[in-house]
Coordinates of C-alpha atoms and ligand atoms in Angstrom, one line a residue:
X189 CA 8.7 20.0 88.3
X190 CA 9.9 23.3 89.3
X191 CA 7.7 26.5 88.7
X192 CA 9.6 28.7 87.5
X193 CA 9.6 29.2 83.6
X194 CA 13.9 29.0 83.5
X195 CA 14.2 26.8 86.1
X196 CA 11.9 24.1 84.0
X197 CA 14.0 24.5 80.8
X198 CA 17.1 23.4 83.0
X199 CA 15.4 20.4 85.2
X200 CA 13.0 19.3 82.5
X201 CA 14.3 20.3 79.4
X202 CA 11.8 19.2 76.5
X203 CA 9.2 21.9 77.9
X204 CA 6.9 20.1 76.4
X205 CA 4.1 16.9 77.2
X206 CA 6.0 14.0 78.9
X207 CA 4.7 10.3 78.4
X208 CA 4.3 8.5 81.1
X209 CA 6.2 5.5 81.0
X210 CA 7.0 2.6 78.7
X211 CA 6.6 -0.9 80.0
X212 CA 8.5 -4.3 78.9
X213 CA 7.9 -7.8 79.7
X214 CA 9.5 -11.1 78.5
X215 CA 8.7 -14.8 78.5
X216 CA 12.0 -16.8 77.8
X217 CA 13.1 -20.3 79.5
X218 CA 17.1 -20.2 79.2
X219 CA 17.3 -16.7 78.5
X220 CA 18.6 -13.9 80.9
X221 CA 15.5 -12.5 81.2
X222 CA 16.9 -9.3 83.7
X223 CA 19.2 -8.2 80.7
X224 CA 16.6 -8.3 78.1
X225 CA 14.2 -6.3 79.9
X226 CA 17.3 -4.1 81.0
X227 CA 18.2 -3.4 77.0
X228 CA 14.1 -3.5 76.1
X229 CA 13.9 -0.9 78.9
X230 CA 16.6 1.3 77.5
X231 CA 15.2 1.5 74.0
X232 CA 11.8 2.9 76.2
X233 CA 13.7 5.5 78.0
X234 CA 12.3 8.3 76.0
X235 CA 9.3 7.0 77.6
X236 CA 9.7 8.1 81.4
X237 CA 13.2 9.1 82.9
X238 CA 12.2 9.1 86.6
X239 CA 12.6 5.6 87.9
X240 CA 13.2 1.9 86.0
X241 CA 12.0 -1.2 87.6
X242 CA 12.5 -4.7 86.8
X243 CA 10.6 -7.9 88.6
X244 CA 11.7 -11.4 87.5
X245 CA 10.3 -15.0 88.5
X246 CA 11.3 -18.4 88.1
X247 CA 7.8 -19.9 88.3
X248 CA 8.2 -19.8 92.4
X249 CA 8.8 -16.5 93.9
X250 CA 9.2 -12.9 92.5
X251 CA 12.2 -10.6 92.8
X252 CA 12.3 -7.1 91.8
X253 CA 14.6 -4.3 92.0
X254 CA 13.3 -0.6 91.3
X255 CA 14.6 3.0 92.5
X256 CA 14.6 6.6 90.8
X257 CA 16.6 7.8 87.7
X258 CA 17.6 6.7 84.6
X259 CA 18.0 2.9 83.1
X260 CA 21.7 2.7 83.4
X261 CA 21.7 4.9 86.6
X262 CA 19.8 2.5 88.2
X263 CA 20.8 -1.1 87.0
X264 CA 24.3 -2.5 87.3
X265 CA 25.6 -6.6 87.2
X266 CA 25.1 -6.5 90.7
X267 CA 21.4 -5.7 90.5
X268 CA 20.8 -7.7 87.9
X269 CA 22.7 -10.9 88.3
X270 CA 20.1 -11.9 91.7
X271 CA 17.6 -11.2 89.7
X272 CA 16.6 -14.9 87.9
X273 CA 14.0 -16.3 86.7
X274 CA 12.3 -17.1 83.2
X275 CA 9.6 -14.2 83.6
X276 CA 9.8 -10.6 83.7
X277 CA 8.4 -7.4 83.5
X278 CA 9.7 -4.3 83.5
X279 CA 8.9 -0.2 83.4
X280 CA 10.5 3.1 83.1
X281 CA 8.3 5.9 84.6
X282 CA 8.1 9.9 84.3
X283 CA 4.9 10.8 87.0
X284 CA 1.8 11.8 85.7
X285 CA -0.5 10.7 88.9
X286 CA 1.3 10.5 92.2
X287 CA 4.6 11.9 93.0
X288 CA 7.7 11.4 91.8
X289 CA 9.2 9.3 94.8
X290 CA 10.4 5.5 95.2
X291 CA 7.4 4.4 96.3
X292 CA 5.5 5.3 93.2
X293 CA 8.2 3.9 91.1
X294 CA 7.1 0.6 89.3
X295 CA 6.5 -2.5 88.7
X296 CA 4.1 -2.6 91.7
X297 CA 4.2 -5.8 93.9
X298 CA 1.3 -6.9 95.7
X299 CA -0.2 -10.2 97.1
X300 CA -3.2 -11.4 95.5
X301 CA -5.4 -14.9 96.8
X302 CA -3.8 -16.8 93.6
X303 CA 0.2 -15.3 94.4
X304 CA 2.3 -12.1 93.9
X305 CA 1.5 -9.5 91.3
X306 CA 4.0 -7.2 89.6
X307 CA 3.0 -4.8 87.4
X308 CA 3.6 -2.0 85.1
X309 CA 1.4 0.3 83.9
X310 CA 1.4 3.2 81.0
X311 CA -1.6 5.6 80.7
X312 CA -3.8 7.2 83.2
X313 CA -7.0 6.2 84.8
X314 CA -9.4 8.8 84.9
X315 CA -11.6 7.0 87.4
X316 CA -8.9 6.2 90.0
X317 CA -11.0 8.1 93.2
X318 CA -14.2 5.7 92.8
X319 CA -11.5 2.6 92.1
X320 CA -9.7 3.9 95.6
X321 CA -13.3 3.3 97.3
X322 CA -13.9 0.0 95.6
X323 CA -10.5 -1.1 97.0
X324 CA -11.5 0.3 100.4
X325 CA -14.9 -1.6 100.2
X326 CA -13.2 -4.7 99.4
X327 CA -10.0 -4.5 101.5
X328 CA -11.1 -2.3 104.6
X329 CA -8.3 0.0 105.8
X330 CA -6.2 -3.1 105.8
X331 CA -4.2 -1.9 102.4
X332 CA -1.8 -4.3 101.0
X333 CA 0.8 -3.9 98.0
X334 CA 2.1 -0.3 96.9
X335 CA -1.5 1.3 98.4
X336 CA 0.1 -0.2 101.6
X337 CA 3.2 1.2 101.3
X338 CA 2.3 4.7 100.9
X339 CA 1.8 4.8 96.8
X340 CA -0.8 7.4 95.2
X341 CA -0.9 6.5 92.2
X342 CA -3.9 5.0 89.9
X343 CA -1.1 1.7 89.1
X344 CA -1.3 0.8 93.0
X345 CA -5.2 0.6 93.0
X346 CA -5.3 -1.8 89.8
X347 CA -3.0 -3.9 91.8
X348 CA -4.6 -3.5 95.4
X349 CA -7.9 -4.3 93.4
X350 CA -6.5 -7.9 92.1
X351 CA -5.5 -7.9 95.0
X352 CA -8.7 -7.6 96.7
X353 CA -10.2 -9.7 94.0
X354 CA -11.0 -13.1 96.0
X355 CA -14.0 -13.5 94.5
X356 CA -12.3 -15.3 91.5
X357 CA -10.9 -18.1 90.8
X358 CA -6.9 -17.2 89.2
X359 CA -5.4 -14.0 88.2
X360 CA -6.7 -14.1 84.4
X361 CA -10.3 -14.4 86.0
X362 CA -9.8 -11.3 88.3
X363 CA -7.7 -9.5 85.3
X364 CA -11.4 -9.7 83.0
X365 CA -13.6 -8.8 85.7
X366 CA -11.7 -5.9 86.8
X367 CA -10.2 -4.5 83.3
X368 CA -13.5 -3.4 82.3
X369 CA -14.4 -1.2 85.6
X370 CA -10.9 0.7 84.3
X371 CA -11.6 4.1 82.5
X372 CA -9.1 5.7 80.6
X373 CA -5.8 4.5 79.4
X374 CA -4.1 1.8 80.6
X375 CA -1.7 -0.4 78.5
X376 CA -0.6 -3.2 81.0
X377 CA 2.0 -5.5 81.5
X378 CA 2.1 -8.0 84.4
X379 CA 3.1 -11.2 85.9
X380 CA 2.5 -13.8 88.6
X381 CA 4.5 -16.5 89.4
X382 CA 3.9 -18.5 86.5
X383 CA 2.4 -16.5 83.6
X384 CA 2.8 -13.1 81.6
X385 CA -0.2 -10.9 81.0
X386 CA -0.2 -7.9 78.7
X387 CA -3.8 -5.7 78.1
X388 CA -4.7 -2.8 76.5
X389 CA -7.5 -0.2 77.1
X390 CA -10.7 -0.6 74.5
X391 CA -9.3 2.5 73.1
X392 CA -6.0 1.7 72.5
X393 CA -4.6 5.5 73.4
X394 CA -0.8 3.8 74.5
X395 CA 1.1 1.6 71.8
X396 CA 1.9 -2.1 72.5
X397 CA 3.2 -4.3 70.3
X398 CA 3.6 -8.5 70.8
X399 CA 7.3 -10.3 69.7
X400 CA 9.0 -13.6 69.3
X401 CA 12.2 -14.6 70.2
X402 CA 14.0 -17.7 69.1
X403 CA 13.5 -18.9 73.1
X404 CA 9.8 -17.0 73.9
X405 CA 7.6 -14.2 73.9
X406 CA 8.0 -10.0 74.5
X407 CA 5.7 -7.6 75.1
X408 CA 7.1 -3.7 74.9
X409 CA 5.6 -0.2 74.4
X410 CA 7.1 0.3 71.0
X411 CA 8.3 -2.0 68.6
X412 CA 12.0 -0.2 68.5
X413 CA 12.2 -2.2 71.8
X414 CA 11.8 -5.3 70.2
X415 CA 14.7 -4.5 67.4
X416 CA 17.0 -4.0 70.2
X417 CA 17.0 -7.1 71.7
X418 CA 16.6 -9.4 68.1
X419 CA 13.1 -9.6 68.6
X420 CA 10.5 -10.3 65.6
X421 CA 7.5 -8.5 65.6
X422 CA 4.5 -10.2 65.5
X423 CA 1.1 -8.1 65.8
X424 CA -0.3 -5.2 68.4
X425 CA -2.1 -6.1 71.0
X426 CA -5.7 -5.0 70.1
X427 CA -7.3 -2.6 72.1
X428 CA -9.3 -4.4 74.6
X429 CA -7.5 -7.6 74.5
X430 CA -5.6 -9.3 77.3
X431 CA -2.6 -11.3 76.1
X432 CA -1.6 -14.7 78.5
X433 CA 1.3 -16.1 77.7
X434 CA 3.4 -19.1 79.3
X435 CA 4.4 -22.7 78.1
X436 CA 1.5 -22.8 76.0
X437 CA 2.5 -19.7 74.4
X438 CA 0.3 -16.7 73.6
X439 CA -3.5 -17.3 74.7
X440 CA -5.5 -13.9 73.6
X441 CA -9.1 -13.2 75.7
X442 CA -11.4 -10.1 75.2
X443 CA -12.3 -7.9 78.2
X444 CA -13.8 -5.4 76.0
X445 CA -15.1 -4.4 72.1
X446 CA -12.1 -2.6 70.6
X447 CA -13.0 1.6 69.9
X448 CA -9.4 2.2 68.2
X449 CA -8.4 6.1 69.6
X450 CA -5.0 5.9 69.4
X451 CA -3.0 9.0 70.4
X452 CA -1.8 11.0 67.4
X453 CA 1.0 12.6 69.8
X454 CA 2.8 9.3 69.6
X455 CA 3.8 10.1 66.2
X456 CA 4.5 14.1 66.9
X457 CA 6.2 13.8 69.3
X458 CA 5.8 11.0 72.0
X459 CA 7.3 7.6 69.9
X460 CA 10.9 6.9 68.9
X461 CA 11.2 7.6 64.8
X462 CA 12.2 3.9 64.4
X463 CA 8.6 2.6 65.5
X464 CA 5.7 1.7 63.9
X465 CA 2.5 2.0 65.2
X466 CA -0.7 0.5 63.7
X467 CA 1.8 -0.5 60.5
X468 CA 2.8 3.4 59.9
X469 CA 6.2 4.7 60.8
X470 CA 6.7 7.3 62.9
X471 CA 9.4 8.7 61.1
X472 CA 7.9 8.5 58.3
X473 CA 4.6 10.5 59.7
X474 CA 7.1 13.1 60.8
X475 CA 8.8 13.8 57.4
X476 CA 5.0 13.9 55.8
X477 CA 3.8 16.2 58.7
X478 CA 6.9 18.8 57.7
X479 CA 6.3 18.7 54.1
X480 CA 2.4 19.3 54.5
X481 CA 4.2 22.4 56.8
X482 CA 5.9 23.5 53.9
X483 CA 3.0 23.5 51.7
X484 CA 0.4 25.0 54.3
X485 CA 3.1 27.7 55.6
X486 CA 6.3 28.3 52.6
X487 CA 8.0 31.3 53.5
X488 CA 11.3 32.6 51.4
X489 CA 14.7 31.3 53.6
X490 CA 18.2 30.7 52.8
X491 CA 18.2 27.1 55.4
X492 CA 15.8 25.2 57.3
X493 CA 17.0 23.8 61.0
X494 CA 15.1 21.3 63.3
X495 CA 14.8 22.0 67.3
X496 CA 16.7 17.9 67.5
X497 CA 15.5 15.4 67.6
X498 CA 12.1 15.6 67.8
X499 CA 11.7 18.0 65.6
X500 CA 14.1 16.7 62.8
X501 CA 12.3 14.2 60.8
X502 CA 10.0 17.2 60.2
X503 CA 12.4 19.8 59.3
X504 CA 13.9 17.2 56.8
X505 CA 10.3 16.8 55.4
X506 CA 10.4 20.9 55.4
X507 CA 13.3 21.1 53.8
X508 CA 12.6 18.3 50.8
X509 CA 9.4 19.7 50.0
X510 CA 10.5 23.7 50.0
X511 CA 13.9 22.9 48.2
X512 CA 15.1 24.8 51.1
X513 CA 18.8 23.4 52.3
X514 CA 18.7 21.8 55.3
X515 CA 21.6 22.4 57.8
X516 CA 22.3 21.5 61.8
X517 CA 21.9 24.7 63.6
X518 CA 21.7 23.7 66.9
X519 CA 23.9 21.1 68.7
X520 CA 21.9 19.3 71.5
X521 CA 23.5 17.4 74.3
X522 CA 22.5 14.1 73.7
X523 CA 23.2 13.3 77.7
X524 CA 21.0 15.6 79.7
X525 CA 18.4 13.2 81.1
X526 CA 16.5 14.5 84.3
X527 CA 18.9 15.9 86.6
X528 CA 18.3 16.8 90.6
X529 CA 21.0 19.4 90.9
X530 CA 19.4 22.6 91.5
X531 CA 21.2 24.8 88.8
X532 CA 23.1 28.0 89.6
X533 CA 22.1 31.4 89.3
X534 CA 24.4 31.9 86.4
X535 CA 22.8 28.3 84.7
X536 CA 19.5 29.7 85.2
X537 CA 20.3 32.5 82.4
X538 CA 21.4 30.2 80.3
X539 CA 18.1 29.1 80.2
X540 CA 18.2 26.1 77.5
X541 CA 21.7 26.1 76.4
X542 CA 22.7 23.1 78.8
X543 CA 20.7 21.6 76.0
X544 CA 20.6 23.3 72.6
X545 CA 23.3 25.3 71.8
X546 CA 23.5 26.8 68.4
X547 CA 26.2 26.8 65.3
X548 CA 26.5 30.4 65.2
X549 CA 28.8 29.9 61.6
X550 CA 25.2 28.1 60.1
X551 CA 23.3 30.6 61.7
X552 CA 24.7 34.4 61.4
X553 CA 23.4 36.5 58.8
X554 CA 20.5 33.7 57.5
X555 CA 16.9 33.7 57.1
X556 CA 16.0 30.8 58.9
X557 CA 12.8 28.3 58.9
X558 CA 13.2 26.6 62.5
X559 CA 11.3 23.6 63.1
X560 CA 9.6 21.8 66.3
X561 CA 7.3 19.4 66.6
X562 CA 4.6 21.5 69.4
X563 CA 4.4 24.0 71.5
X564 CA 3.3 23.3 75.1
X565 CA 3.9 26.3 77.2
X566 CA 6.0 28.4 74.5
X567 CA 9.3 28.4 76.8
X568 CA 11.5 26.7 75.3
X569 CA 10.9 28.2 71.7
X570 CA 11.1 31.6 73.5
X571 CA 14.8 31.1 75.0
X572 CA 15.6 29.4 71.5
X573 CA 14.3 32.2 69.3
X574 CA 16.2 34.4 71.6
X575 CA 19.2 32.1 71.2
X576 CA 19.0 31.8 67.8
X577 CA 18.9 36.2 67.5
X578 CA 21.8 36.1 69.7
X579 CA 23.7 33.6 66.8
X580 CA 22.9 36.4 64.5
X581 CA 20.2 34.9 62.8
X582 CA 18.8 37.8 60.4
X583 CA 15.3 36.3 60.2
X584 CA 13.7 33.3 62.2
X585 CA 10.3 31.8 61.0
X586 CA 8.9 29.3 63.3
X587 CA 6.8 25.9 62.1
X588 CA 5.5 23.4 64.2
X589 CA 4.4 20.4 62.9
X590 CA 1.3 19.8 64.9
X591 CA -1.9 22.3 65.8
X592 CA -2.0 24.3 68.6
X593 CA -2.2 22.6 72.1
X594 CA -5.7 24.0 73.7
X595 CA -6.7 21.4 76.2
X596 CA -4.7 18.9 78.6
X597 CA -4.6 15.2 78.1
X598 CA -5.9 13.2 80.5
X599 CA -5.0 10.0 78.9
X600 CA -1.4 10.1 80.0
X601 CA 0.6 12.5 78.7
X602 CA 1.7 15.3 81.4
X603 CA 0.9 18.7 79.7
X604 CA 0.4 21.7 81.6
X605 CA -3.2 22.8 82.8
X606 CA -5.2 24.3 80.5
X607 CA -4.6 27.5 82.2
X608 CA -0.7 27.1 80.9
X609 CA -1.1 26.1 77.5
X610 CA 0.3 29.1 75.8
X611 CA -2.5 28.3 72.8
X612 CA -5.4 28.3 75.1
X613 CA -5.4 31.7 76.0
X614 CA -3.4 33.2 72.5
X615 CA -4.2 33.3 69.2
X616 CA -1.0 32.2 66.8
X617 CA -0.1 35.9 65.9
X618 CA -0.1 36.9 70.0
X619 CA 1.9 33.0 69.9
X620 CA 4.0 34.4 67.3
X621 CA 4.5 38.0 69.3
X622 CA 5.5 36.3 72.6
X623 CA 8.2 33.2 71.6
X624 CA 9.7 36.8 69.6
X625 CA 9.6 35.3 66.1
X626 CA 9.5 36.9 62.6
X627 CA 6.5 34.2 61.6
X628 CA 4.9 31.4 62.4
X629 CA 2.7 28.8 61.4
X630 CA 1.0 25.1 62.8
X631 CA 0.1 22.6 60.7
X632 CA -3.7 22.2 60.1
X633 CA -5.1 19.6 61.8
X634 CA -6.2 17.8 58.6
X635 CA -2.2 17.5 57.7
X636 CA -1.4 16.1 60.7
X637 CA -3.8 13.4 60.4
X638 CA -3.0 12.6 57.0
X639 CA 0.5 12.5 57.5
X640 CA -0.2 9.4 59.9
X641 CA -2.3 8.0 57.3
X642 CA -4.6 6.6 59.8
X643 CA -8.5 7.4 59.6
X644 CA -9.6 10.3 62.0
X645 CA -12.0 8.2 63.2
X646 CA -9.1 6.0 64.7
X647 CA -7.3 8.8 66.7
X648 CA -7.0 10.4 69.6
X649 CA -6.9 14.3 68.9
X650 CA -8.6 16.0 72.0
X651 CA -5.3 18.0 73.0
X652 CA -5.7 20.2 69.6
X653 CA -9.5 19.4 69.3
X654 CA -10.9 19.4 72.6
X655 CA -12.8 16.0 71.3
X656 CA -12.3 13.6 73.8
X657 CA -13.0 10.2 73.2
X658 CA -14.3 9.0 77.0
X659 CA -16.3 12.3 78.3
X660 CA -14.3 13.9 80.8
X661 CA -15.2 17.1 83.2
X662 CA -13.2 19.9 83.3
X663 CA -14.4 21.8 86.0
X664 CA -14.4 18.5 88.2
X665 CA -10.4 18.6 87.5
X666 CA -10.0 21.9 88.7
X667 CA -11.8 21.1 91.7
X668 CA -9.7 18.1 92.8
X669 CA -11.8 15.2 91.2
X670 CA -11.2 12.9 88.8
X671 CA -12.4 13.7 85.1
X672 CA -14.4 10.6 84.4
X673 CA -18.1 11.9 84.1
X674 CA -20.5 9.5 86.2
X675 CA -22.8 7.3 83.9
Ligands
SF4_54 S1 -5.3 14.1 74.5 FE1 -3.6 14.4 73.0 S2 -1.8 13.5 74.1 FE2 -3.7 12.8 75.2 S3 -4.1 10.8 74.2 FE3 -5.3 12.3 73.1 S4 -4.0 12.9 71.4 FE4 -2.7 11.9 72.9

């Protein structure tokens, strides 16, 4: 990601946390298992836009087929007709460890003493440094897989270290002894030859969700995934669980007691509205998180627009429990993934419009409520307050449906450092004073929670709270190390 403030609206144009990936994987004799995980993998794409990767086997040998840039940018018949089998897994990635290069992309392949591995990995291991030595220990200098290759990234040392695992007797057996020597969050989806495994961290930070089709099993980040390709959904997979499945269907093990934190920025901001996680919609959670706005922060307005889409279940919410109007004020370009084409001068000024580009008829002479869902850096809601003057908006009053963003997430989510999180070092009227609005106001973190209508006790909430639920050291971070505190 580029450093300069413009330059990031262009290149990376949600300004805002990034999930890391969403993963896929399918168990279906007779099916085209390459397509399925090609349309599974393009519900996910909100998930990671960097590279797309599918591996497939047919009970003998593995095939897989990964580069950089979108789903459909990536996959055509060509690539996926070779690619056969009854087995597969698949990932989309956006880079929150490790560069953003082909050799990072996923699944990873790597040789283990019981077959080939592939595997795809969302989350972030905050222990990956000590796991690197273990791997050394076990494997020498001799690296084999993705470490061998030249990848950095914590998914290449949970392979290398099945990889190394000869100490066991079959891939399940290495999966349980390692899963628990993992800290952090890791949801999991990976194959050998013969059988699927999904698992999920104790905590449970990334969603994953277990479905049936008429022909076999699917595994996917979201459950939108599995509506996409006719798939029923059956249950989560429970934190700490790993998942087996092959002709004798799903098999479920423990590698760990389940500590439910699930990450409340999966329903801000992070899931698709058509998903459910833990049996609560995300839409819904949206709409309730913009009406407890309205209640915490009214303000007199003739309309009330959302920043789309993320912010538009909210606004809706806004708008039904103010008796505000709702109207679309901005236009957003549905087709502006990541792109690698330096912008111009002249696109650089433009700042965000290659995105959002506002209905100056809605917009001139109107008090208006605008509605996002967080503020990260404050960049993007600068350029669109700015934008949104320039429409001849009389006044603007900004509401985000979630708290303030004081500390990074080391579970997986790429915010900025602490150091750029325009909430760490403002308070919300100095906030309010440098995105150039007339007011604005966060949701309390009480109505955030509620909105999701799961317990606070079940959540993840240490990017508003600074209550992490491993311990992690910040000054280690800043020093080059991982975060995990040693026990
Ligand atoms: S720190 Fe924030 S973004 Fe990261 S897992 Fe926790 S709630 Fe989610």
């Amino acid at each position: 990601m580029q450093n300069d403030g413009r330059l990031t609206h262009v290149l990376d144009p949600e300004d805002k946390g990034q999930d890391e990936c969403g993963v896929f994987g399918v168990w279906a004799p007779g099916e085209d298992v390459a397509s399925l995980t090609y349309f599974g993998l393009y519900a996910l794409q909100h998930r990671g836009q960097e590279s797309a990767g599918i591996a497939t086997s047919n009970g003998k040998q593995i095939l897989i087929y990964k580069d950089m840039g979108l789903v459909s940018q990536v996959f055509n018949e060509d690539h996926l007709h070779p690619l056969t089998g009854h087995i597969a897994v698949g990932h989309v990635r956006y880079a929150t460890t490790g560069k953003s290069h082909w050799q990072n992309a996923q699944p990873t392949l790597g040789p283990t003493p019981f077959g080939t591995v592939a595997l795809g990995h969302n989350g972030n291991l905050i222990n990956t440094q000590a796991l690197m030595a273990k791997v050394r220990d076990d494997a020498g200098e001799d690296l084999t897989g993705e470490l061998g290759r030249g990848s950095s990234t914590d998914t290449a040392v949970i392979t290398a270290l099945l990889g190394a695992a000869d100490n066991y007797d079959s891939l399940e057996e290495a999966a349980l002894g390692i899963l628990p020597a993992l800290k952090g969050a890791f949801t999991l989806v990976f194959m050998d030859e013969g059988t699927l495994y999904a698992a999920r961290d104790p905590y449970g930070f990334r969603p994953l969700v277990l479905g049936r089709l008429s022909a076999g099993w699917v595994v996917a980040s979201e459950t939108a995934a599995l509506d996409i390709i006719g798939a029923t959904f059956v249950r989560e997979i429970e934190p700490g669980e790993l998942l087996i499945i092959n002709e004798a269907g799903p098999r479920s093990v423990r590698f760990a007691d389940a500590t439910p934190k699930g990450c409340i920025f999966e329903y801000v901001y992070l899931a698709r509205p058509d998903t459910k996680i833990a049996g609560r919609g995300v839409n819904a959670s949206r709409n309730e998180m913009g009406r407890a706005l309205a209640r915490e922060h009214p303000v007199d307005a003739d309309i009330v627009i959302a920043t789309p889409d993320s912010g538009t279940p909210a606004a809706i919410g806004y708008a039904q429990e103010s008796g505000i109007p709702y109207a679309q004020g901005l236009v957003k370009n549905a087709y502006v993934g990541r792109t690698f084409i330096q912008p111009t001068q002249t696109m650089r000024q433009l700042g965000i419009r290659l995105k959002l580009n506002p209905m100056r008829e809605v917009i001139e002479g109107k008090r208006i409520v605008v509605v996002d869902d967080s503020i990260v850096r404050g960049n993007t809601q600068r350029a669109l307050v700015r934008m949104l003057r320039e429409a001849g908006a009389a006044e603007i009053h900004v509401r985000i449906s979630s708290p303030p963003v004081e500390w990074p997430c080391y579970f997986g989510i790429d915010f900025a450092t602490r150091a750029e999180l325009i909430a760490s070092g403002l308070n919300v009227d100095e906030i309010c004073q440098s995105i150039g609005a007339d007011t604005l106001g966060f949701i309390s973190p009480e109505g955030m929670i509620a909105a999701t209508t799961i317990p606070e006790s079940k959540l993840c909430t240490a990017c508003f709270s600074g209550k992490y639920p491993i311990p992690v050291d910040h000054a280690k971070v800043a020093a080059g190390l991982d975060p995990a505190v040693e026990e």
